[in-house]
CSV table of C-alpha atoms and ligand atoms in Angstrom, one decimal:
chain,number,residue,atom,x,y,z
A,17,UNK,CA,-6.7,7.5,6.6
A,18,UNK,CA,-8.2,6.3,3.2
A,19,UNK,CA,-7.4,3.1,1.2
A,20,UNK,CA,-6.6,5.5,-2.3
A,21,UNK,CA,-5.5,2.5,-4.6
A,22,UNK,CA,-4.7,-1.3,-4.4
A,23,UNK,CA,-2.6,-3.1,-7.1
A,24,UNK,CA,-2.1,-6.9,-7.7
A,25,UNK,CA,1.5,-7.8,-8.5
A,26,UNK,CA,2.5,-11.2,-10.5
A,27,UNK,CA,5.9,-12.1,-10.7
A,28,UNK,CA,7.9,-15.1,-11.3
A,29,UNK,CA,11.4,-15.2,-9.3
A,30,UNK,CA,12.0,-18.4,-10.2
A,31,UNK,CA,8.1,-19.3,-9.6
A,32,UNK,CA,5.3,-17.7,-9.2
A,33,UNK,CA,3.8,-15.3,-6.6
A,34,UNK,CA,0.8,-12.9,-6.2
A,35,UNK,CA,0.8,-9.8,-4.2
A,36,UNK,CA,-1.4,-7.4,-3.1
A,37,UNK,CA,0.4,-3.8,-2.8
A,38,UNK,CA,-2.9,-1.5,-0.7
A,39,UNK,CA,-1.8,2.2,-0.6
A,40,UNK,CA,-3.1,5.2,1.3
A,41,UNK,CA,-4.4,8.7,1.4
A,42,UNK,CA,-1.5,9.1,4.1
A,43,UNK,CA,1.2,7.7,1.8
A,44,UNK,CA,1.8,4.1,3.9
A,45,UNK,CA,1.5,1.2,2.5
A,46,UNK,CA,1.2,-2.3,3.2
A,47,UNK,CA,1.3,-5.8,1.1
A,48,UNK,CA,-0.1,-9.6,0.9
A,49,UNK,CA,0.5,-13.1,-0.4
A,50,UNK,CA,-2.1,-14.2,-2.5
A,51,UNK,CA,-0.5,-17.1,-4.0
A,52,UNK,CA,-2.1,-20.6,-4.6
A,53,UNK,CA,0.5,-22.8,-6.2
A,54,UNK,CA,-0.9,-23.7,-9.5
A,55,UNK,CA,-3.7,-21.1,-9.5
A,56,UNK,CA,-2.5,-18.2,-9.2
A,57,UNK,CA,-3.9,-16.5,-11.8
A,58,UNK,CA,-7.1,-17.0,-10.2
A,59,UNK,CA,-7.1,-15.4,-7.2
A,60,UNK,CA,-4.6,-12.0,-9.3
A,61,UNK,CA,-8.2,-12.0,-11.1
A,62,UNK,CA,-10.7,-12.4,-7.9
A,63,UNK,CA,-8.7,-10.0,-6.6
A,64,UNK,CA,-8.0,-7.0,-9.7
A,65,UNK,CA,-11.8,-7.5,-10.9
A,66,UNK,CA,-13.8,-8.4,-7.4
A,67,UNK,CA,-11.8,-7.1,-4.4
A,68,UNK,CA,-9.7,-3.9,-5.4
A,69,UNK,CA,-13.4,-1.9,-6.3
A,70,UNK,CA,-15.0,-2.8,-2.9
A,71,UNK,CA,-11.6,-1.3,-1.3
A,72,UNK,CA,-11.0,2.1,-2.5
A,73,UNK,CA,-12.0,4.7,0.4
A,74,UNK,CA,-12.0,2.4,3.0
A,75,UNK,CA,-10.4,3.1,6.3
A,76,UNK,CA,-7.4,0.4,6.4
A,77,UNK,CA,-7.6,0.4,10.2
A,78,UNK,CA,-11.0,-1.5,10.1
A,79,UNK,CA,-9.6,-4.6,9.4
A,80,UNK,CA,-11.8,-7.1,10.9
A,81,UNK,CA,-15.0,-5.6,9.3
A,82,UNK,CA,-13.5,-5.4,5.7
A,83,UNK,CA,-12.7,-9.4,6.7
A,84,UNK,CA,-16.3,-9.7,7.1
A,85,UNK,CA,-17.5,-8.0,4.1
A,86,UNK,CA,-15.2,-9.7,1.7
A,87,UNK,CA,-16.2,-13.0,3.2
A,88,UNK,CA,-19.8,-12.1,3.9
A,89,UNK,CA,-20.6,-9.8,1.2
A,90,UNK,CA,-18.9,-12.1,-1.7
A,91,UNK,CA,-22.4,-14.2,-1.0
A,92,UNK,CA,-20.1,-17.7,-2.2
A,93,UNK,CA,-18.1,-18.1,1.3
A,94,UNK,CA,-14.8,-20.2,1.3
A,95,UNK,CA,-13.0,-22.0,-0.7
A,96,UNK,CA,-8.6,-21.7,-1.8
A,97,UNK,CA,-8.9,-18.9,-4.1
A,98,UNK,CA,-11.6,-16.9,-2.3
A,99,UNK,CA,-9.8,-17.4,0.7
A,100,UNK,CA,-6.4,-16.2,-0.6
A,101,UNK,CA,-7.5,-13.1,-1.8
A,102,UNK,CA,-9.5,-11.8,1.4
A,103,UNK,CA,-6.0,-13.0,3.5
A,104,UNK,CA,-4.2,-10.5,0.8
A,105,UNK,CA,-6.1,-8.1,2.0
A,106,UNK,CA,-6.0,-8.8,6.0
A,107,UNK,CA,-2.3,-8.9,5.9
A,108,UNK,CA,-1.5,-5.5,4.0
A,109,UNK,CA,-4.2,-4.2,6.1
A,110,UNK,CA,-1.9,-5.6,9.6
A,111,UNK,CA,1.0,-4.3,7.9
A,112,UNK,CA,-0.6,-0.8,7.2
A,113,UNK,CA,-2.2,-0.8,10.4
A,114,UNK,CA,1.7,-2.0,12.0
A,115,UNK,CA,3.6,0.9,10.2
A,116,UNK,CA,0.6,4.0,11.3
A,117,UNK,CA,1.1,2.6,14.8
A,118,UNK,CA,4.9,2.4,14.5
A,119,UNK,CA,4.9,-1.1,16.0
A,120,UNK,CA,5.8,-4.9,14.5
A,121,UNK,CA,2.1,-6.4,14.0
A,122,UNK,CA,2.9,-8.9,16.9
A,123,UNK,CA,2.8,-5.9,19.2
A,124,UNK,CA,-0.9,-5.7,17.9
A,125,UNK,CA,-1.4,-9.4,18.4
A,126,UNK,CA,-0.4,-9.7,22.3
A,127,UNK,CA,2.8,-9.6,22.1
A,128,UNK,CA,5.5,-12.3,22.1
A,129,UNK,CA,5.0,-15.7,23.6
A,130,UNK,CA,8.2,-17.1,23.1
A,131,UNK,CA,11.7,-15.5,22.2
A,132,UNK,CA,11.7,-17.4,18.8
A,133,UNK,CA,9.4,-19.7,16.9
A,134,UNK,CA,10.5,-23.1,16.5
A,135,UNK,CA,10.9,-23.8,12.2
A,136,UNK,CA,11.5,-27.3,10.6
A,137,UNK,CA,13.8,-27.6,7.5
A,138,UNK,CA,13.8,-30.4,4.5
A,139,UNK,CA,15.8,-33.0,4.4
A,140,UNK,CA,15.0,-35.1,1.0
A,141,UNK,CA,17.3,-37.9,0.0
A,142,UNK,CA,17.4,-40.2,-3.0
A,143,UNK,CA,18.7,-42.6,-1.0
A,144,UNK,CA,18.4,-43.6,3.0
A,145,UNK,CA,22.2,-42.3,3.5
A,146,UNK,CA,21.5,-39.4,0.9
A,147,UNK,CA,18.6,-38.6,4.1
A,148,UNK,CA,20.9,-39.0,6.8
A,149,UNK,CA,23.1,-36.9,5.2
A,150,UNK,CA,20.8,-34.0,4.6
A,151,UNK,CA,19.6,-34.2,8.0
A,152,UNK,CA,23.4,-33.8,9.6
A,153,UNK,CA,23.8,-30.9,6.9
A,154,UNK,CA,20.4,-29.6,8.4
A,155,UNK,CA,21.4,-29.9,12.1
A,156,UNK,CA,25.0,-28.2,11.4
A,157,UNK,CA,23.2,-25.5,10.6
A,158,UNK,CA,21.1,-25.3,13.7
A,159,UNK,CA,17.8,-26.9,12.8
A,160,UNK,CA,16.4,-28.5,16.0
A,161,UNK,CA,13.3,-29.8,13.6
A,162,UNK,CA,13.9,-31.7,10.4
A,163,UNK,CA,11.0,-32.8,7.7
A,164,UNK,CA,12.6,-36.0,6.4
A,165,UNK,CA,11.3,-37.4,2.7
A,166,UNK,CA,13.4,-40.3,0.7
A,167,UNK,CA,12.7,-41.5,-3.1
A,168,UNK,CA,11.4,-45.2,-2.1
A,169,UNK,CA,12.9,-48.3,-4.5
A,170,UNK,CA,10.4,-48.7,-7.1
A,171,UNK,CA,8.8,-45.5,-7.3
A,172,UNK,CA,10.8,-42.9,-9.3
A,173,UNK,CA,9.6,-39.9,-8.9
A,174,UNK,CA,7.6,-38.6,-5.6
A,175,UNK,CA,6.5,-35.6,-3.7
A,176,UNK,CA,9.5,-34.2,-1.6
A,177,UNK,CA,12.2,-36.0,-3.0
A,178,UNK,CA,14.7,-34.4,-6.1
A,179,UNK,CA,13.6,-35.7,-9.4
A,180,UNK,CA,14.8,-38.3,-11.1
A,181,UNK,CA,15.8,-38.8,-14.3
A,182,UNK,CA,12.6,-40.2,-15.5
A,183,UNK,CA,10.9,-37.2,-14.4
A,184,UNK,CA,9.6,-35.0,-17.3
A,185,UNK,CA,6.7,-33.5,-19.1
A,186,UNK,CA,4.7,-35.5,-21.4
A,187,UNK,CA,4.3,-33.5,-24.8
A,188,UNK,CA,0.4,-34.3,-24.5
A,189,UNK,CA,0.1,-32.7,-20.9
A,190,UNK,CA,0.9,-29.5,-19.1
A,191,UNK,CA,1.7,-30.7,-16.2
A,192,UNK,CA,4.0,-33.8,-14.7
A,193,UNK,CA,3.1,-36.8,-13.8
A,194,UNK,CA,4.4,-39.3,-10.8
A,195,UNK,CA,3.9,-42.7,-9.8
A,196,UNK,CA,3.1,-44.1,-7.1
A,197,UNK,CA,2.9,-47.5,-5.1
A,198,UNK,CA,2.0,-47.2,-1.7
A,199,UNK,CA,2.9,-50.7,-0.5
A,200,UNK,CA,6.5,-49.8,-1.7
A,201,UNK,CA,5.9,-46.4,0.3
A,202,UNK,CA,4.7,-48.5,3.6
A,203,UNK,CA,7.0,-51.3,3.7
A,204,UNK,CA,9.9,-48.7,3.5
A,205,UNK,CA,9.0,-45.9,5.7
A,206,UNK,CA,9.5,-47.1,8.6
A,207,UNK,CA,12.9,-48.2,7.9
A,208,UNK,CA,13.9,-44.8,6.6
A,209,UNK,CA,13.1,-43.5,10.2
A,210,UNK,CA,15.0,-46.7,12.0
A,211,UNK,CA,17.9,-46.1,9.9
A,212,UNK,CA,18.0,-42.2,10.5
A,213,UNK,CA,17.1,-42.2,14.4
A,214,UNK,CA,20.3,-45.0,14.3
A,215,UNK,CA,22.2,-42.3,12.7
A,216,UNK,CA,21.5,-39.0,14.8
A,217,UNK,CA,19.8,-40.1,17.6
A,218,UNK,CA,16.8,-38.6,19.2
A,219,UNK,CA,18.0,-34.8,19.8
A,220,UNK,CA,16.2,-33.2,17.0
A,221,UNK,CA,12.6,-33.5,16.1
A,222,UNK,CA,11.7,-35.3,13.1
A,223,UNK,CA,8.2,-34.8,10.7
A,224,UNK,CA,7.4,-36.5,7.8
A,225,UNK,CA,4.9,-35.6,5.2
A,226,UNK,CA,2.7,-38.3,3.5
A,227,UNK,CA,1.1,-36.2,1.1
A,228,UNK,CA,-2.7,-37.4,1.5
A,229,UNK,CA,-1.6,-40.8,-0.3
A,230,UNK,CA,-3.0,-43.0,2.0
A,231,UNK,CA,-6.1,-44.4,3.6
A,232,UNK,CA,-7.1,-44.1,7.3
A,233,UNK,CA,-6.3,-47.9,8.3
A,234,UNK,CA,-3.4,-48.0,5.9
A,235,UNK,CA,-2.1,-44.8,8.1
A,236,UNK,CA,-2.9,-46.6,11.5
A,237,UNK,CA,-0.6,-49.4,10.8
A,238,UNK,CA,2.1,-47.0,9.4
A,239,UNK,CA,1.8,-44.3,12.4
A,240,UNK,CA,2.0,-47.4,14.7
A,241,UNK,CA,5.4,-48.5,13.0
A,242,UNK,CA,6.6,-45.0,13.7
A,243,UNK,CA,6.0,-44.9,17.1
A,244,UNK,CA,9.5,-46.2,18.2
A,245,UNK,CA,11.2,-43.5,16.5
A,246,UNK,CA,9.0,-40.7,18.1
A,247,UNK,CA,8.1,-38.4,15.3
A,248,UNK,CA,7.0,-34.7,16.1
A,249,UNK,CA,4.5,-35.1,13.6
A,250,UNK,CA,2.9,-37.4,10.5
A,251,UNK,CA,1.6,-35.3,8.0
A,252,UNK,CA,-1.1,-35.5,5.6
A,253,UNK,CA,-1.5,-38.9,6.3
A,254,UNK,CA,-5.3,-39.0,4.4
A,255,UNK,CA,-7.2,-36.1,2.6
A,256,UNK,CA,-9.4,-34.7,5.5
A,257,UNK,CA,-12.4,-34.0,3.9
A,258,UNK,CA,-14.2,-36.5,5.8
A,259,UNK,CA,-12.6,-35.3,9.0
A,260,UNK,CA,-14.2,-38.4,11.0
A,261,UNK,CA,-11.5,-40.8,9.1
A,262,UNK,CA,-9.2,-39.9,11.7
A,263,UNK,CA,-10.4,-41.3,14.2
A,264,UNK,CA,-9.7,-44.5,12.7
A,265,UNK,CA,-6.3,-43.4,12.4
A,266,UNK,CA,-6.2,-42.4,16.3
A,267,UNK,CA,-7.3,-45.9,17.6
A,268,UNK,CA,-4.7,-47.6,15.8
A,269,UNK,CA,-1.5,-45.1,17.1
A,270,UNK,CA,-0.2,-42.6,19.3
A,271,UNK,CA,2.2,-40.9,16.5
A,272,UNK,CA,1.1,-37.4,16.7
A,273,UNK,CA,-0.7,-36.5,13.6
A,274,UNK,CA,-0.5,-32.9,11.3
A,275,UNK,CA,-2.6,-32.1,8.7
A,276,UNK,CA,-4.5,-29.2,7.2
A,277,UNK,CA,-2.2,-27.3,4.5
A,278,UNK,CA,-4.9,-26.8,1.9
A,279,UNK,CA,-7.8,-25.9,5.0
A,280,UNK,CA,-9.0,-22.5,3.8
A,281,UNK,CA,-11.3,-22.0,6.8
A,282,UNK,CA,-11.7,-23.3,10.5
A,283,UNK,CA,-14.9,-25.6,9.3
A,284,UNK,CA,-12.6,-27.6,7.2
A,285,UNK,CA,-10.9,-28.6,10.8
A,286,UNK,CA,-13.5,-28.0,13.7
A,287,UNK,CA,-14.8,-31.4,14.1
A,288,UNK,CA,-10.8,-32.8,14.3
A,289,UNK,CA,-10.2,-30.3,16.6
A,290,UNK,CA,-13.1,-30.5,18.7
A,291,UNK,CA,-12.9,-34.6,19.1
A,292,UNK,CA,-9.1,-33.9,18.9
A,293,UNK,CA,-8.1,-36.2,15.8
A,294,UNK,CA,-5.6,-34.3,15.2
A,295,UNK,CA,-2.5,-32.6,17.0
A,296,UNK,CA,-1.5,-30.2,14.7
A,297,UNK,CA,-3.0,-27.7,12.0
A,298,UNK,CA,-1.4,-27.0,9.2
A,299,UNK,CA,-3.5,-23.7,8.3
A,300,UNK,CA,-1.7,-20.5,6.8
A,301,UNK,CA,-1.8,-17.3,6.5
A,302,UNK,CA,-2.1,-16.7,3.0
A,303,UNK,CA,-4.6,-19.9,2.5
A,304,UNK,CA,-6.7,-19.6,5.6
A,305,UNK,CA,-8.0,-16.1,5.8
A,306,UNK,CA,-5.3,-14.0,6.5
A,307,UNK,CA,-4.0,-13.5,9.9
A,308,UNK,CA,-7.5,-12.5,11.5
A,309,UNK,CA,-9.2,-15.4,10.7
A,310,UNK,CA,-5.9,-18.2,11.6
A,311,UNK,CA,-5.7,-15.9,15.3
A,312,UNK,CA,-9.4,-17.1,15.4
A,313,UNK,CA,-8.7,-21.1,14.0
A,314,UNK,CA,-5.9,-21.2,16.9
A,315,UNK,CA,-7.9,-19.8,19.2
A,316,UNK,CA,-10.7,-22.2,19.3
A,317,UNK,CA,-7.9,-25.1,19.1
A,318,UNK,CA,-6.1,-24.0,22.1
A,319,UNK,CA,-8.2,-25.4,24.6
A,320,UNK,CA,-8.3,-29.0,22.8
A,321,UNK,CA,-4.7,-29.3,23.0
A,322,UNK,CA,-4.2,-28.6,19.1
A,323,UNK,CA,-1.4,-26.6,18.2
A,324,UNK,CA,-0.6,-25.4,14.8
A,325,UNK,CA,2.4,-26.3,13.0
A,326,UNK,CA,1.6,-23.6,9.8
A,327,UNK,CA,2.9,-24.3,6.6
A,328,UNK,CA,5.7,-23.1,5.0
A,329,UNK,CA,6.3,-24.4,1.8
A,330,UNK,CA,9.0,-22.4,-1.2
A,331,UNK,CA,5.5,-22.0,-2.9
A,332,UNK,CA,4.8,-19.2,0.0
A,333,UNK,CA,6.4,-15.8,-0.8
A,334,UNK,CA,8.3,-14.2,1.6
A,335,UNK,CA,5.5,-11.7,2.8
A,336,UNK,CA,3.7,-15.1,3.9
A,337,UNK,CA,6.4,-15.9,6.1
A,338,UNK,CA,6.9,-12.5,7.6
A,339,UNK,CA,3.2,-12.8,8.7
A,340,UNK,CA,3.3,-16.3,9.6
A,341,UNK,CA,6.0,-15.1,12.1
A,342,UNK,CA,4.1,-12.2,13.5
A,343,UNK,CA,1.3,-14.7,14.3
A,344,UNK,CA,3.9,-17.6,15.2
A,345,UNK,CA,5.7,-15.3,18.3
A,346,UNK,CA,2.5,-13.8,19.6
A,347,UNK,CA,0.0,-16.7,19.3
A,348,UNK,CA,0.0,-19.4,22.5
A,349,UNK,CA,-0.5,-22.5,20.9
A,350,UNK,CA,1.6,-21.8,18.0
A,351,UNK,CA,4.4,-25.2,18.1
A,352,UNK,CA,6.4,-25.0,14.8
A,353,UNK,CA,6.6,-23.3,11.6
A,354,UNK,CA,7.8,-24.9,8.1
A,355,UNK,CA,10.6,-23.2,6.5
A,356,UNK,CA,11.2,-23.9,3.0
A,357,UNK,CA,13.3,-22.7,0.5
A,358,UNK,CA,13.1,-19.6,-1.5
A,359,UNK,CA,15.6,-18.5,-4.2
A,360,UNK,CA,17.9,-15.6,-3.8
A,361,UNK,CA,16.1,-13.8,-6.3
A,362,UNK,CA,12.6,-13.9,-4.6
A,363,UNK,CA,14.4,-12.5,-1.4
A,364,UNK,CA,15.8,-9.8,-3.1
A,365,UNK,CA,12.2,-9.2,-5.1
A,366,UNK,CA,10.6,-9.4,-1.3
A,367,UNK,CA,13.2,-7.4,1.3
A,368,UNK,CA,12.4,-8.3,4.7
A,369,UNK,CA,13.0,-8.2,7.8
A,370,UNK,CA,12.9,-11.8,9.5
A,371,UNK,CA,15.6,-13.7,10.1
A,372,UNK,CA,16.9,-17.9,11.1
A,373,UNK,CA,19.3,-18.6,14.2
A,374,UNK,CA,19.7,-21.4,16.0
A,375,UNK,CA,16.6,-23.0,14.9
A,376,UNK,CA,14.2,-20.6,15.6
A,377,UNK,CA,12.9,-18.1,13.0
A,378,UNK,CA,12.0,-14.2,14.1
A,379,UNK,CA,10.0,-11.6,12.8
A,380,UNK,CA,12.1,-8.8,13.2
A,381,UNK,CA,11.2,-5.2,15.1
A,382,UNK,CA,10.7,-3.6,12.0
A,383,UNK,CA,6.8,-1.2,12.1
A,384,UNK,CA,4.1,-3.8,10.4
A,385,UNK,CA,4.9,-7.0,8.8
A,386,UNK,CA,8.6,-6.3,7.8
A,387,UNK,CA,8.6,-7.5,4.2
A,388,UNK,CA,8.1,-5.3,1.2
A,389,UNK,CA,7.9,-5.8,-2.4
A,390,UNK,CA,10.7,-4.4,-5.0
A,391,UNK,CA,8.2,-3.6,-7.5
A,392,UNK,CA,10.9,-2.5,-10.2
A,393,UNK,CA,12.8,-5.6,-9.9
A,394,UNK,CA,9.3,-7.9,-9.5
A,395,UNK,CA,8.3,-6.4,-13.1
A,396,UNK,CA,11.7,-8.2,-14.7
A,397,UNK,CA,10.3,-11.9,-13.7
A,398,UNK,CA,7.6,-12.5,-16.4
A,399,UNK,CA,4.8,-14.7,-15.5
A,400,UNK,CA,5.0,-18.4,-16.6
A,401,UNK,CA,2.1,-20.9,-16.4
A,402,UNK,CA,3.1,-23.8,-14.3
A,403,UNK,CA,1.2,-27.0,-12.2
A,404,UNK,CA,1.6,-29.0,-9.8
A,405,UNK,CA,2.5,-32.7,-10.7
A,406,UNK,CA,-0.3,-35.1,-10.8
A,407,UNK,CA,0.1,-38.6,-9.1
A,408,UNK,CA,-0.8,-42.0,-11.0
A,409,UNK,CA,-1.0,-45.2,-9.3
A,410,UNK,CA,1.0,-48.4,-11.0
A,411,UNK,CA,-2.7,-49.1,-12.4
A,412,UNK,CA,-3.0,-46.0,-13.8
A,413,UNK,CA,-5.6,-44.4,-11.2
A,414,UNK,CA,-5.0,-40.4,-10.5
A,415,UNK,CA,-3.8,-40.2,-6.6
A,416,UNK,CA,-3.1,-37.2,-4.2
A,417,UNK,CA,0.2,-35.9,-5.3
B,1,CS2,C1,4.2,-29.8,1.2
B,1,CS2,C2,4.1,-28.6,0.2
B,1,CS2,O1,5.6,-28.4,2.4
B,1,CS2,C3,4.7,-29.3,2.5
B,1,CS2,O2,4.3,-29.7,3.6
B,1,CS2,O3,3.0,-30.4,1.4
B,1,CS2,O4,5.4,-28.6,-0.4
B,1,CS2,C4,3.1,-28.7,-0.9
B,1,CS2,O5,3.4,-29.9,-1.7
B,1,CS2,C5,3.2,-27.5,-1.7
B,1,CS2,O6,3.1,-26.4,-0.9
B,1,CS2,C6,2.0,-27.5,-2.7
B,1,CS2,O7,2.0,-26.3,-3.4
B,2,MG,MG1,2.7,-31.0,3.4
């Protein structure tokens, strides 16, 4: 079997996604997410003017060495959009090599370790009740794990919470911008979780996401004000570029700590895994290499008690998910896997095959990944630029969204 032709598909189905569509001599085919949120144009180009030459008469079944020659042979290793496009590529390949084999890819990854993979939904409130509310709506639906996130007085608009009405775009910028006060954040935090661990009790798991807006010992004394209310995880507590600052985080709590969603590669995490700073990684599929190089990341975590905890954001297309699933039921130390919304349009654009019950998400049986791409109907959502908002503090200084 040849590769005979790969094509990069941009649509916008209510926002924006990147595929890869890899077709063969033998007439299967299989598809990617190359999507970075904010980027994307990026990577459609790394991929349509880079990648799609070096693939054309490859054999698709030689998956890991085309991993190392797009990662080896582009000379300038890593990085988010580099590291999109070569995790394209592994997960059509997985899905081409699934359907030849006539077998769901976790078939080809061990097979299942679990019956379902554990998945969080989002609760965000405007208000403390507004949470609690969202959380019971989450839980009637079967959600065993629920992200909670709640506007905090003071601060209008924030990540994870609907926009207020002061939200907008400035005329001068092209993209939003938030403020931000984090001793607004920190003084109210921990009564969000007080009040909403008063209201349901401790039956269902609850993560909260901090968004990289805080420093290592301003995290300490928040993780150690959560500790009553027994979180499953606090996430993106501090950027981890300097991966040692966690352990100035760990001395100060025991609140299990998550973080890793933008890591394109296992040396942006080996040193917290290694000294185990951390007891989740974030890592995904179509931002970390694809699903060879995550089986790897996991891998080496497993024996330091680090489990991942992918992400799963609406900015993920559907054929991220389906391979995030593949990976989650096969792969040991897989704990939990973020499931966020996506429009009804960008499920019918992306037909699939996995499915939610009961608070597990599944994969499906279906030969290779189980997600395709409607081309027809993809080409009727026109591309639109769009960003990410940018975070100011009260002083004016840019922050981590
Ligand atoms: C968030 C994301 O889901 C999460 O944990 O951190 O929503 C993140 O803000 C977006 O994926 C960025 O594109
Ligand atoms: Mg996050």
């Amino acid at each position: 079997m040849k590769i005979s032709r790969a094509s990069v598909i941009v649509t916008s189905p209510g926002r924006n996604f990147v595929t890869l569509k890899i077709e063969t001599d033998e007439g299967i085919h299989g598809i990617g997410d190359a999507t970075l949120n904010g980027r994307e144009l990026a990577v459609a180009a790394y991929l349509a003017e880079h990648v799609v030459p070096m693939l054309e008469g490859r054999d698709p079944a030689d998956i890991e060495d085309t991993w190392q020659l797009l990662y080896k042979g582009a000379y300038w290793r890593r990085g988010p959009v580099t590291m999109a496009a070569i995790a394209a590529v592994d997960m059509a390949l997985w899905d081409i090599k699934g359907k030849a084999l006539d077998t769901p890819v976790y078939n080809l990854l061990g097979g299942r370790s679990r019956t379902g993979v554990l998945c969080y939904g989002h609760a965000s409130g405007r208000t403390i009740p507004d949470a609690i509310e969202k959380v019971q709506s989450l839980q009637e639906k079967g959600y065993r794990a629920i992200r909670v996130q709640c506007v905090v007085p003071g601060i209008d608009n924030m990540y994870g919470t609907p926009r207020g009405e002061t939200a907008g775009q400035r005329p001068d910028l092209p993209f939003v911008e938030d403020g931000w006060a984090t001793e607004k954040y920190l003084r109210f935090a921990p009564q969000l979780f007080a009040e909403v661990r008063d209201a349901i009790g401790y039956d269902v798991h609850l993560l909260h996401d901090a968004h990289h807006r805080l420093t290592p010992i301003e995290a300490g004394w928040l993780g150690k004000r959560l500790e009553d209310f027994q979180l499953f995880w606090l996430e993106d507590a501090v950027p981890a570029e300097l991966q040692e600052s966690f352990r100035l985080i760990r001395q100060h709590t025991t609140t299990p700590l998550a973080v890793g969603e933008v890591f394109n590669s296992l040396m942006d995490c080996h040193q917290l895994i290694r000294e185990q700073l951390i007891d989740y990684v974030r890592a995904t599929v179509v931002h970390a290499g694809g699903i060879t190089h995550l089986r790897k990341l996991a891998n080496f975590a497993e024996p330091y008690h680090v489990r991942t905890g992918c992400h799963g954001a609406g900015d993920l297309s559907p054929v991220s998910m389906a391979a995030a699933l593949h990976f989650g039921i096969s792969t040991h130390n897989a704990a939990i896997q973020e499931y966020g919304h996506h429009s009804e349009e960008t499920h019918a654009v992306f037909p699939h095959a996995w499915s939610f019950s009961d608070g597990y998400l599944h994969p499906g049986e279906a030969p290779g990944l189980g997600v395709d791409i409607d081309e027809e109907l993809a080409s009727r959502y026109e591309y639109s630029r769009s960003y990410l908002p940018v975070s100011r503090k009260v002083d004016g200084t840019v922050g981590s969204w």
